[in-house]
Coordinates of C-alpha atoms in Angstrom, one line a residue:
M1 CA 8.4 128.0 122.1
A2 CA 7.1 125.3 119.9
S3 CA 7.5 126.0 116.2
F4 CA 3.8 126.4 115.6
E5 CA 3.0 128.8 118.4
S6 CA 3.9 132.0 116.5
K7 CA 1.6 130.8 113.6
V8 CA -1.2 130.2 116.1
S9 CA -0.6 133.7 117.6
D10 CA -0.7 135.2 114.1
I11 CA -4.1 133.6 113.5
F12 CA -5.4 134.8 116.8
D13 CA -4.1 138.4 116.0
K14 CA -6.1 138.4 112.8
N15 CA -9.4 137.8 114.8
P16 CA -9.8 141.0 116.8
R17 CA -13.1 139.9 118.3
L18 CA -11.3 137.1 120.1
A19 CA -8.8 139.6 121.6
R20 CA -11.7 141.3 123.4
K21 CA -11.8 138.2 125.6
I22 CA -8.3 138.8 127.0
P23 CA -9.4 141.3 129.8
I24 CA -12.1 138.8 130.9
L25 CA -9.5 136.0 131.2
I26 CA -7.0 138.2 133.0
R27 CA -9.7 139.1 135.6
K28 CA -10.6 135.4 136.0
I29 CA -7.0 134.1 136.2
F30 CA -5.2 136.8 138.0
Y31 CA -8.0 138.6 139.8
E32 CA -7.1 142.0 138.5
S33 CA -7.9 144.4 135.6
E34 CA -5.9 144.2 132.4
S35 CA -4.2 147.6 133.3
K36 CA -3.2 146.4 136.8
F37 CA -1.9 143.1 135.2
K38 CA 0.3 145.0 132.7
Q39 CA 1.6 147.4 135.5
R40 CA 2.5 144.4 137.7
L41 CA 4.2 142.6 134.8
N42 CA 6.3 145.6 134.1
K43 CA 7.7 145.5 137.7
E44 CA 8.4 141.8 137.6
S45 CA 11.5 139.9 136.6
E46 CA 11.7 138.6 133.0
E47 CA 11.3 135.1 134.3
D48 CA 8.2 135.9 136.3
R49 CA 6.7 137.9 133.4
Q50 CA 7.3 135.0 131.0
A51 CA 5.6 132.6 133.4
H52 CA 2.5 134.7 133.8
L53 CA 2.2 135.2 130.0
M54 CA 2.7 131.5 129.3
R55 CA -0.1 130.7 131.8
L56 CA -2.3 133.3 130.1
F57 CA -1.6 132.0 126.6
D58 CA -2.0 128.3 127.7
I59 CA -5.5 129.1 129.0
L60 CA -6.4 131.4 126.1
F61 CA -5.3 129.0 123.4
I62 CA -5.9 125.6 125.0
D63 CA -8.6 125.9 127.6
F64 CA -10.9 128.8 126.9
F65 CA -14.1 128.0 125.0
F66 CA -14.9 130.8 122.5
D67 CA -18.6 131.1 121.9
D68 CA -17.8 132.9 118.6
L69 CA -15.9 129.9 117.4
N70 CA -18.1 127.3 119.2
D71 CA -14.8 125.7 120.2
R72 CA -11.5 126.1 122.0
F73 CA -9.0 128.1 119.9
I74 CA -6.4 125.5 119.3
N75 CA -9.0 123.0 118.1
W76 CA -10.6 125.6 115.9
V77 CA -7.2 126.4 114.3
I78 CA -6.5 122.7 113.7
D79 CA -9.9 122.3 112.0
H80 CA -9.9 125.5 110.0
H81 CA -6.3 126.3 109.2
P82 CA -4.5 122.9 108.9
E83 CA -2.8 124.0 105.7
R84 CA -0.6 126.5 107.7
F85 CA 1.1 123.7 109.6
S86 CA 3.2 120.7 108.9
E87 CA 2.0 117.2 109.9
S88 CA 4.5 117.2 112.8
E89 CA 3.1 120.6 114.1
L90 CA -0.5 119.4 113.8
E91 CA 0.4 116.2 115.7
E92 CA 2.0 118.4 118.5
M93 CA -1.0 120.8 118.5
R94 CA -3.4 117.9 118.9
A95 CA -1.4 116.5 121.8
E96 CA -1.3 120.0 123.4
S97 CA -5.0 120.4 123.0
E98 CA -5.5 117.4 125.3
S99 CA -3.1 118.6 128.0
Y100 CA -4.2 119.6 131.5
L101 CA -2.6 120.9 134.6
D102 CA -1.3 118.2 137.0
F103 CA 1.0 117.9 139.9
Y104 CA 4.1 115.7 139.2
E105 CA 6.7 114.3 141.5
V106 CA 10.2 114.2 140.2
Q107 CA 11.5 110.7 140.4
K108 CA 14.9 111.2 138.8
V109 CA 16.7 114.1 137.1
F110 CA 18.9 113.8 134.0
P111 CA 20.7 117.2 134.0
G112 CA 20.7 118.8 130.5
E113 CA 18.0 116.4 129.3
G114 CA 14.9 116.2 131.4
S115 CA 13.4 114.4 134.4
H116 CA 11.4 111.2 135.1
I117 CA 8.1 112.4 136.6
K118 CA 5.1 110.7 138.1
S119 CA 1.6 112.3 138.4
L120 CA 0.2 112.7 141.9
L121 CA -3.3 112.6 140.4
T122 CA -3.2 109.8 137.8
N123 CA 0.0 107.9 138.7
Y124 CA 1.0 108.2 135.0
E125 CA 4.7 108.5 134.7
G126 CA 7.3 109.2 132.0
F127 CA 10.1 111.3 130.8
L128 CA 9.6 115.1 130.8
K129 CA 11.9 116.4 128.1
D130 CA 12.7 119.8 129.4
V131 CA 16.3 120.8 129.5
S132 CA 15.9 124.1 131.5
S133 CA 14.0 122.5 134.4
S134 CA 16.4 119.6 134.5
L135 CA 19.1 122.1 135.5
S136 CA 17.2 123.2 138.7
L137 CA 14.9 120.4 139.7
I138 CA 16.0 117.7 142.2
K139 CA 14.6 114.3 143.1
W140 CA 11.2 114.4 144.9
D141 CA 10.4 118.0 144.0
I142 CA 6.8 118.5 143.1
V143 CA 5.9 120.6 140.0
L144 CA 2.6 121.9 138.8
S145 CA 2.6 121.9 135.0
R146 CA 0.5 121.3 131.9
C147 CA 2.2 118.4 130.2
Y148 CA 1.3 116.5 127.1
L149 CA 2.5 113.2 125.8
L150 CA 4.1 113.2 122.3
R151 CA 6.2 110.3 120.8
G152 CA 6.8 108.7 124.1
N153 CA 7.9 111.8 126.0
Y154 CA 6.2 114.4 128.1
Y155 CA 6.6 118.1 127.2
A156 CA 5.5 121.1 129.3
T157 CA 3.4 123.7 127.4
G158 CA 4.7 126.5 129.6
S159 CA 6.4 127.1 132.9
L160 CA 6.6 124.8 135.8
I161 CA 5.6 125.9 139.3
R162 CA 7.9 124.2 141.8
F163 CA 7.0 123.0 145.3
K164 CA 9.2 121.5 148.0
P165 CA 8.9 117.8 148.6
S166 CA 7.5 118.6 152.1
D167 CA 4.4 120.2 150.3
K168 CA 3.4 116.8 148.9
K169 CA 1.1 115.8 151.7
Y170 CA -0.6 119.2 151.8
I171 CA -1.1 119.1 148.0
I172 CA -2.6 115.6 148.1
N173 CA -5.0 116.6 150.9
R174 CA -6.1 119.7 149.1
I175 CA -6.8 117.6 145.9
K176 CA -8.8 115.1 147.9
K177 CA -10.9 117.9 149.4
A178 CA -11.6 119.5 146.0

């Protein structure tokens, strides 16, 4: 978790009208009610539970446009509460606010450090600084992730969804049809 995420969560928690949007998001993202979502999470492994929650928070904080704020939450926080964050945290928050989901192909793995990745959509490539994924990914794996560029490296905002190299052609064809 980035150092600023708990501060962002605290600001969100102090705005109860925003929390009322969570059930709407759960239904849109996971196609189930909030109670079913919670029941399912309780039955899942800790790793799967974390992945679902990270996806929800990414969308809630980065993507979702709040009419009450007339903005996305992370941008609103940057604009209205900059005093709560260091310059370094604000820089990272701005980078995250521009992140988006993309499919990446692993070009090379540096165990314990990260991986060199290349976007299937934009052909952008660079170093993904992610120690945990570097211990399980292999060359040519495909990952779906929300990455952002900061100080020359890519960082993932949440969990990576891993696909086999043999899925690449199918993924590219689906993207072209979209």
